[in-house]
């Protein structure tokens, strides 16, 4: 492979060594600098091991030594003057990065200066750099050699020609560029906030970490939020959360949670310290015991895609013969015991917009009112969350009924929405707010989320599966019952739902 040019990487930690490996693999000469020379030595060892692994697994066409031979340790910033591209990956501190970029700009008057920042403002970082028009964000994901996405972020002064060259450069690195606006967290780290934040709120309200993780994994997420935070590092995740929150002038939906702060204070930073939300090595979880399937004659109330799915798995029953009423209407105000069903039947009501406790008084004729939450795509085996009003318990026959429908019952403490609905609705809502603010086009936002996070589908595509009006009704109910501004449905989501898009 021909030499394609010179890339300087500053900071040889987790991200810097990954970026160096990516650039050298793509044929660039790489100058690697770190304030601690031993970090460069350690990085070269880890890159070598990583290249060897890639080679063994058939992911690397070149000899590892050939790639490694393109990486040159450099002892000071002056040694980077020949580079056409400089990428900094030093710790996520505004002043540190700003000072470093200014120094790099002075040493090298020509190079494009890129920051791998996860959340900091590119415009703020460019301030004081000689030639701020050549500063931009190139946000790689961890592990850089494996993750296909790079967010490319222009600041207000970035020259359009520099942006265009950067997009082409990312493609030369073998990555997929997505141009994002310079807003806190850009696309991926912003839209992903609720995956952690809402999970933390649920955990703070008494839902066990392992239950939340199991539900999200049951939907096809590669990792649940707590095991993922343990992998990322609680300190790193907490810093990203705080940074987005502070830069958005303390919007409540980005607020960090005491459960994070407490662990960070204790030094429980996740896998790397042997303890985070879980202790490591992690004990294998006992598989929850599942009850026998318990089919029931059901009278379904309400429509939507879920009605079709449930009807296909149930023998439809005349109202007077029903053992159970299943109410699929979303808003609390619409809920009522259906006409034609004799009084005294139990009710299982969709709880996206409220808890089981709030639903209870809507059905005075019922003998027992329970809540359930299921989310699209409603695939067989997915978790079906079950709730009972305060002071009551979910009866075993109800868990058996969930199994008869082909779902996996999970009993939760009573709260509105359930785990999956709350997290997915908040991800979708955040994606609509990013869309409204013009961070990128809809397809780009979803693509960035799939590539940058490995979510099973993009949040906007997921919103369509819910149906936008149902999502709005659910979020409004959460806002009413929980009394928190964070659940306000985004105005763009509300408008699109109103016009039936
Ligand atoms: P890290 O702590 O692993 O590495 C940082 C390196 O920078 C260290 O080796 C340190 O010695 C070096 N350093 C510190 N000050 C320096 C200076 N003045 N000059 C040169 N080197 C210096 O950090 P990381 O996880 O690689 O993160 C680096 C950047 O990448 C941060 O901005 C972070 O937000 C971002 N990022 C991290 C991830 C991730 O998952 N770790 C993902 C995407 C982006």
XYZ file of C-alpha atoms and ligand atoms in Angstrom:
545
model
C 0.000 0.000 0.000
C 1.301 3.457 -0.880
C 1.978 5.971 1.776
C -1.077 8.216 1.846
C 0.186 11.039 4.017
C 1.010 11.724 7.624
C -1.416 11.573 10.507
C -0.365 12.708 13.980
C -2.208 11.242 16.951
C -1.837 13.048 20.272
C -2.717 11.023 23.354
C -1.962 7.295 23.195
C -4.705 6.024 25.522
C -7.733 3.896 24.665
C -8.847 6.037 21.739
C -5.506 7.368 20.525
C -4.003 3.918 20.078
C -7.169 2.737 18.292
C -7.109 5.715 15.930
C -3.384 5.214 15.285
C -4.079 1.592 14.365
C -6.912 2.598 12.022
C -4.794 5.215 10.232
C -1.734 2.941 9.900
C -3.926 0.095 8.610
C -5.321 2.484 5.980
C -1.754 3.180 4.800
C -0.989 6.485 6.532
C 2.258 7.154 8.316
C 1.321 7.786 11.940
C 3.214 9.973 14.405
C 2.180 8.997 17.915
C 2.745 11.356 20.839
C 1.748 11.202 24.500
C 2.776 13.433 27.411
C 3.803 10.186 29.138
C 6.342 8.353 26.910
C 5.493 5.061 28.622
C 1.924 5.430 27.318
C 3.313 5.328 23.751
C 5.329 2.189 24.501
C 2.278 0.515 26.030
C 0.118 1.626 23.091
C 2.523 0.092 20.537
C 2.392 -3.223 22.390
C -1.391 -3.205 22.465
C -1.637 -2.203 18.807
C 0.675 -5.063 17.870
C -1.462 -7.553 19.789
C -4.619 -6.141 18.268
C -3.197 -6.346 14.723
C -2.119 -9.923 15.330
C -5.614 -10.841 16.518
C -7.141 -9.149 13.477
C -4.769 -11.040 11.207
C -5.580 -14.400 12.845
C -9.291 -13.753 12.461
C -8.938 -12.869 8.799
C -9.753 -9.191 9.273
C -6.335 -7.864 8.208
C -4.931 -8.374 4.713
C -1.458 -6.924 5.496
C 1.274 -8.299 7.707
C 0.966 -6.817 11.238
C 4.666 -5.719 11.158
C 4.030 -3.762 7.978
C 1.215 -1.798 9.621
C 3.133 -1.376 12.865
C 6.131 -0.127 10.859
C 4.079 2.901 9.817
C 3.642 4.072 13.420
C 6.482 6.283 14.724
C 6.735 7.403 18.330
C 7.446 11.109 18.626
C 9.046 12.772 21.665
C 7.558 16.257 21.491
C 4.929 18.366 19.756
C 7.541 19.918 17.427
C 7.970 16.432 15.963
C 4.440 16.618 14.559
C 5.110 19.531 12.201
C 5.109 17.374 9.059
C 1.615 15.943 9.592
C -1.291 16.881 7.326
C -3.808 15.670 9.921
C -3.524 16.005 13.679
C -6.044 14.146 15.839
C -6.022 14.762 19.570
C -7.362 12.119 21.959
C -6.300 13.478 25.354
C -8.651 13.456 28.375
C -12.047 15.127 28.076
C -11.178 18.515 29.615
C -11.933 21.716 27.738
C -8.941 23.761 28.941
C -6.457 20.921 28.410
C -7.668 20.310 24.873
C -7.907 24.012 24.015
C -4.356 24.708 25.155
C -3.045 21.647 23.343
C -4.792 22.547 20.073
C -3.398 26.083 20.273
C 0.126 24.686 20.734
C -0.353 22.175 17.931
C -1.635 24.954 15.681
C 1.470 27.020 16.398
C 3.848 24.073 15.742
C 2.064 23.111 12.553
C 0.499 25.977 10.600
C -0.913 23.756 7.828
C -2.492 20.686 9.359
C -6.184 20.097 9.895
C -6.613 19.897 13.673
C -9.194 17.367 14.797
C -10.501 16.615 18.260
C -11.876 13.225 19.240
C -13.948 14.850 21.979
C -17.132 12.979 22.920
C -19.119 15.963 24.125
C -17.177 19.246 24.143
C -18.024 22.154 21.842
C -15.781 22.228 18.764
C -16.349 25.967 18.518
C -15.092 26.425 22.075
C -12.068 24.199 21.404
C -11.129 26.205 18.291
C -11.032 29.496 20.190
C -7.485 30.802 20.365
C -6.082 28.299 17.860
C -4.039 29.960 15.097
C -6.349 29.218 12.147
C -9.611 28.184 13.814
C -11.084 27.460 10.351
C -9.027 24.219 10.238
C -10.363 22.838 13.540
C -13.138 20.262 13.613
C -14.375 17.220 15.480
C -13.626 13.678 14.326
C -15.435 11.534 16.841
C -14.409 7.864 16.706
C -16.144 5.164 18.747
C -14.591 2.621 21.059
C -12.979 0.282 20.003
C -11.920 2.443 17.048
C -10.589 -0.411 14.884
C -13.953 -2.208 15.038
C -16.572 0.553 15.164
C -17.494 1.742 11.659
C -18.829 5.234 12.470
C -17.013 8.570 12.723
C -18.987 11.734 13.467
C -17.532 14.739 11.622
C -18.352 17.998 13.403
C -17.685 21.480 12.063
C -17.525 24.376 14.531
C -18.869 27.807 13.578
C -15.505 28.828 12.068
C -14.662 25.561 10.302
C -14.098 26.166 6.587
C -16.471 24.164 4.340
C -13.494 22.945 2.329
C -11.911 21.530 5.496
C -15.183 19.763 6.289
C -15.296 18.255 2.801
C -11.712 17.042 3.082
C -12.412 15.551 6.479
C -15.360 13.554 5.139
C -13.128 12.174 2.370
C -10.355 11.463 4.916
C -12.743 9.424 7.101
C -13.682 7.346 4.050
C -9.960 6.818 3.311
C -9.657 5.496 6.862
C -12.282 2.898 5.919
C -14.942 4.415 8.172
C -18.417 5.786 7.534
C -18.582 9.563 8.090
C -21.720 11.245 9.431
C -21.713 15.038 9.578
C -23.265 16.331 12.807
C -23.931 19.793 14.195
C -21.790 21.100 17.045
C -24.328 20.484 19.825
C -23.627 18.830 23.205
C -23.005 15.128 22.619
C -23.340 15.544 18.807
C -25.667 12.789 17.514
C -24.830 9.500 19.195
C -23.809 10.596 22.685
C -26.834 12.867 22.830
C -29.559 10.516 21.585
C -28.121 7.688 23.695
C -28.396 9.687 26.958
C -31.773 8.176 27.976
C -30.452 4.650 27.559
C -28.456 5.351 30.722
C -30.443 8.184 32.270
C -33.890 6.607 32.184
C -32.467 3.262 33.315
C -30.924 5.049 36.313
C -34.243 6.715 37.167
C -35.971 3.327 37.037
C -33.261 1.762 39.215
C -33.547 4.657 41.661
C -37.262 3.821 41.887
C -36.494 0.250 42.893
C -36.226 -1.781 39.687
C -33.161 -4.067 40.022
C -30.232 -3.427 37.628
C -30.273 -7.038 36.441
C -33.993 -6.864 35.619
C -33.502 -3.726 33.528
C -30.513 -5.253 31.722
C -32.413 -8.493 31.049
C -35.384 -6.606 29.567
C -33.200 -4.555 27.190
C -31.212 -7.600 26.126
C -34.543 -9.361 25.542
C -35.256 -6.662 22.939
C -32.030 -7.284 21.037
C -29.729 -4.662 22.606
C -26.234 -6.213 22.798
C -25.877 -5.077 26.433
C -28.226 -3.679 29.047
C -27.549 -0.138 30.329
C -25.853 -1.142 33.597
C -23.521 -3.762 32.166
C -22.706 -1.272 29.384
C -21.881 1.509 31.883
C -19.677 -1.007 33.734
C -17.851 -1.681 30.451
C -17.505 1.985 29.398
C -16.361 3.010 32.883
C -18.713 4.819 35.253
C -16.331 7.779 35.444
C -16.262 8.150 31.650
C -20.041 7.792 31.352
C -20.657 10.158 34.284
C -18.331 12.775 32.766
C -20.150 12.563 29.406
C -23.514 12.889 31.169
C -22.364 15.895 33.183
C -20.845 17.539 30.139
C -24.053 17.278 28.056
C -26.126 18.446 31.042
C -23.909 21.455 31.788
C -23.589 22.507 28.165
C -27.356 22.355 27.700
C -27.710 24.751 30.642
C -29.060 22.061 32.927
C -31.953 20.640 30.928
C -33.522 18.279 33.436
C -33.686 15.319 31.087
C -29.877 15.139 30.947
C -29.427 15.364 34.715
C -26.931 12.839 36.146
C -28.187 10.458 38.825
C -26.957 9.993 42.419
C -26.537 6.258 41.732
C -23.715 7.158 39.296
C -22.171 9.880 41.427
C -22.099 7.634 44.492
C -20.240 4.839 42.715
C -17.784 7.213 41.065
C -17.076 8.725 44.506
C -16.438 5.243 45.884
C -14.060 4.380 43.019
C -16.467 1.708 41.743
C -15.815 2.483 38.097
C -16.990 -0.766 36.514
C -15.097 -3.724 35.061
C -11.749 -1.904 35.188
C -11.876 -1.627 39.000
C -13.630 -4.944 39.596
C -16.833 -3.305 40.748
C -19.448 -0.939 39.362
C -23.137 -1.718 39.245
C -22.064 -5.357 39.404
C -19.099 -7.065 41.083
C -16.520 -8.789 38.814
C -15.986 -11.529 37.918
C -19.746 -11.511 37.581
C -21.693 -14.415 39.027
C -23.867 -16.040 36.383
C -27.462 -14.974 37.008
C -29.893 -17.739 37.848
C -32.453 -18.038 35.048
C -35.772 -16.765 36.376
C -38.305 -19.543 36.846
C -41.125 -19.343 34.359
C -44.673 -20.445 35.177
C -46.629 -22.873 33.004
C -48.588 -21.222 30.177
C -52.089 -20.330 31.328
C -54.403 -19.542 28.394
C -57.491 -17.443 29.087
C -60.559 -16.380 27.137
C -59.929 -12.709 26.496
C -62.015 -9.738 25.454
C -59.725 -7.214 23.722
C -60.506 -3.506 23.906
C -58.745 -0.980 21.671
C -56.932 -1.239 18.352
C -53.470 -0.752 16.936
C -50.751 -3.181 15.864
C -50.653 -4.822 19.298
C -54.370 -5.749 19.002
C -53.616 -7.593 15.770
C -50.683 -9.459 17.344
C -52.618 -10.458 20.461
C -55.719 -11.445 18.454
C -53.555 -13.734 16.325
C -52.338 -15.507 19.463
C -55.696 -15.729 21.258
C -59.031 -17.327 20.490
C -61.295 -14.239 20.207
C -64.056 -14.431 22.762
C -67.535 -12.929 22.989
C -67.636 -10.249 25.706
C -69.961 -12.213 27.991
C -67.660 -15.279 27.937
C -64.396 -13.476 28.709
C -62.231 -14.573 31.691
C -60.046 -11.471 31.288
C -60.367 -8.016 29.741
C -57.240 -6.714 27.980
C -57.439 -2.952 27.470
C -55.003 -1.632 24.832
C -55.984 2.029 24.964
C -53.015 4.174 25.934
C -54.362 7.242 27.754
C -55.708 6.868 31.251
C -58.737 9.055 30.421
C -59.922 6.600 27.747
C -59.904 3.579 30.010
C -63.146 2.048 31.265
C -64.688 -1.327 31.927
C -66.164 -2.390 28.561
C -69.899 -2.693 28.003
C -71.248 -6.190 27.461
C -68.748 -7.867 29.810
C -70.364 -9.037 33.067
C -68.909 -7.241 36.126
C -66.295 -8.968 38.242
C -63.781 -9.905 35.536
C -60.093 -8.972 36.017
C -58.581 -6.301 33.774
C -55.081 -6.241 32.275
C -54.433 -2.753 30.959
C -51.614 -1.356 28.802
C -49.493 0.724 31.188
C -47.401 2.885 28.801
C -48.958 6.083 30.161
C -49.611 5.280 33.819
C -49.025 2.861 36.679
C -51.374 0.011 37.630
C -52.325 1.998 40.735
C -53.646 4.922 38.701
C -55.553 2.569 36.410
C -57.269 0.795 39.318
C -60.068 3.360 39.916
C -60.868 3.482 36.176
C -62.439 0.015 36.426
C -64.654 -0.089 39.565
C -66.515 -3.123 38.162
C -63.334 -5.210 37.880
C -62.110 -7.906 40.229
C -58.418 -7.080 40.047
C -56.700 -4.547 37.772
C -53.144 -5.127 36.544
C -50.845 -3.275 34.187
C -48.678 -4.644 31.410
C -46.151 -3.215 29.017
C -44.983 -4.719 25.754
C -43.113 -2.875 23.020
C -42.698 -3.354 19.276
C -41.773 -5.482 17.428
C -43.805 -7.717 19.833
C -41.680 -10.721 18.823
C -42.157 -14.121 20.442
C -40.103 -14.503 23.626
C -39.853 -10.750 24.249
C -40.276 -9.593 27.847
C -43.848 -8.750 28.889
C -43.694 -6.503 31.938
C -46.417 -6.954 34.569
C -47.466 -4.523 37.312
C -49.899 -4.660 40.237
C -51.342 -1.647 42.108
C -49.714 -0.525 45.361
C -50.284 -3.071 48.114
C -51.179 -5.873 45.694
C -49.204 -8.542 43.874
C -49.183 -9.819 40.322
C -51.003 -13.184 40.524
C -49.160 -16.237 39.159
C -51.929 -16.923 36.616
C -51.167 -13.578 34.964
C -47.520 -14.505 34.435
C -48.808 -17.815 33.017
C -51.072 -15.858 30.670
C -48.060 -13.881 29.370
C -46.369 -17.208 28.618
C -49.481 -18.497 26.833
C -49.157 -15.445 24.557
C -45.546 -16.413 23.809
C -43.908 -13.651 25.885
C -41.539 -13.839 28.863
C -43.204 -12.410 31.983
C -41.211 -9.967 34.118
C -42.845 -8.644 37.289
C -41.903 -5.061 38.203
C -42.636 -2.740 41.108
C -45.536 -0.497 40.137
C -44.557 2.588 38.088
C -45.797 4.121 34.855
C -44.623 2.896 31.467
C -42.482 -0.082 32.347
C -38.770 -0.369 31.612
C -38.729 -0.963 27.850
C -41.389 1.601 26.999
C -39.798 4.317 29.097
C -36.320 3.839 27.691
C -37.440 3.458 24.058
C -39.917 6.342 24.246
C -37.226 8.594 25.717
C -34.704 7.544 23.032
C -37.273 8.281 20.323
C -38.187 11.598 21.934
C -34.514 12.604 22.073
C -34.114 11.638 18.404
C -37.076 13.871 17.505
C -35.539 16.755 19.419
C -32.232 16.234 17.558
C -34.157 16.124 14.270
C -36.052 19.320 15.136
C -32.762 21.062 15.936
C -31.383 20.009 12.565
C -28.483 17.902 13.889
C -28.855 15.697 10.815
C -31.543 14.169 8.572
C -33.784 11.421 9.962
C -32.080 8.582 8.058
C -28.661 9.847 9.146
C -29.689 10.008 12.806
C -30.970 6.439 12.780
C -27.960 5.180 10.821
C -25.564 6.885 13.248
C -27.337 5.251 16.209
C -27.215 1.791 14.658
C -23.529 2.106 13.715
C -22.371 4.013 16.793
C -24.233 2.023 19.441
C -25.278 -1.272 17.802
C -28.895 -0.697 18.839
C -31.098 -3.239 17.050
C -32.875 -0.415 15.196
C -32.757 3.349 15.021
C -34.973 5.248 17.500
C -36.960 6.999 14.748
C -37.727 3.682 13.057
C -38.768 2.365 16.465
C -41.048 5.377 16.953
C -42.864 4.465 13.734
C -43.444 0.940 15.019
C -45.059 2.363 18.161
C -47.152 4.791 16.127
C -46.460 8.452 16.851
C -49.828 9.240 18.532
C -49.339 6.334 20.969
C -45.861 7.590 21.790
C -47.165 11.102 22.465
C -49.975 9.762 24.676
C -47.521 7.582 26.575
C -45.049 10.408 27.181
C -47.839 12.777 28.286
C -49.012 10.194 30.796
C -45.467 9.750 32.140
C -45.144 13.515 32.504
C -48.480 13.739 34.375
C -47.808 10.918 36.774
C -44.100 11.514 37.382
C -44.389 15.304 37.315
C -41.089 15.723 35.479
C -40.421 17.985 32.502
C -38.070 15.343 31.062
C -41.088 13.391 29.717
C -42.503 16.282 27.696
C -43.093 14.949 24.168
C -40.926 16.839 21.721
C -42.887 19.461 19.720
C -41.826 17.895 16.409
C -43.060 14.489 17.557
C -46.368 16.081 18.619
C -46.775 17.828 15.251
C -45.904 14.760 13.192
C -48.321 12.684 15.285
C -51.053 15.286 14.734
C -50.744 15.274 10.950
C -50.562 11.486 10.845
C -47.017 11.156 9.486
P -7.318 7.834 28.026
O -7.257 8.353 29.394
O -7.332 6.372 27.780
O -6.071 8.434 27.181
C -5.673 9.776 27.242
C -4.175 9.857 26.980
O -3.820 11.228 26.843
C -3.314 9.312 28.118
O -2.422 8.342 27.619
C -2.591 10.531 28.664
O -1.284 10.250 29.106
C -2.561 11.422 27.446
N -2.389 12.849 27.733
C -2.866 13.572 28.774
N -2.513 14.872 28.625
C -1.795 14.974 27.491
C -1.173 16.049 26.803
N -1.239 17.283 27.263
N -0.512 15.784 25.667
C -0.449 14.532 25.174
N -1.015 13.471 25.774
C -1.706 13.690 26.916
O -8.601 8.539 27.352
P -9.524 8.004 26.133
O -10.571 7.123 26.667
O -8.641 7.534 25.042
O -10.242 9.366 25.704
C -9.584 10.350 24.956
C -10.606 11.238 24.291
O -11.450 10.445 23.453
C -11.513 11.967 25.244
O -11.809 13.235 24.720
C -12.761 11.106 25.244
O -13.921 11.828 25.585
C -12.807 10.652 23.811
N -13.532 9.411 23.553
C -13.415 8.359 24.401
C -14.118 7.178 24.108
C -14.004 5.982 25.024
O -14.891 5.118 24.978
N -12.971 5.876 25.829
C -14.908 7.094 22.969
C -14.960 8.179 22.101
C -14.272 9.345 22.409
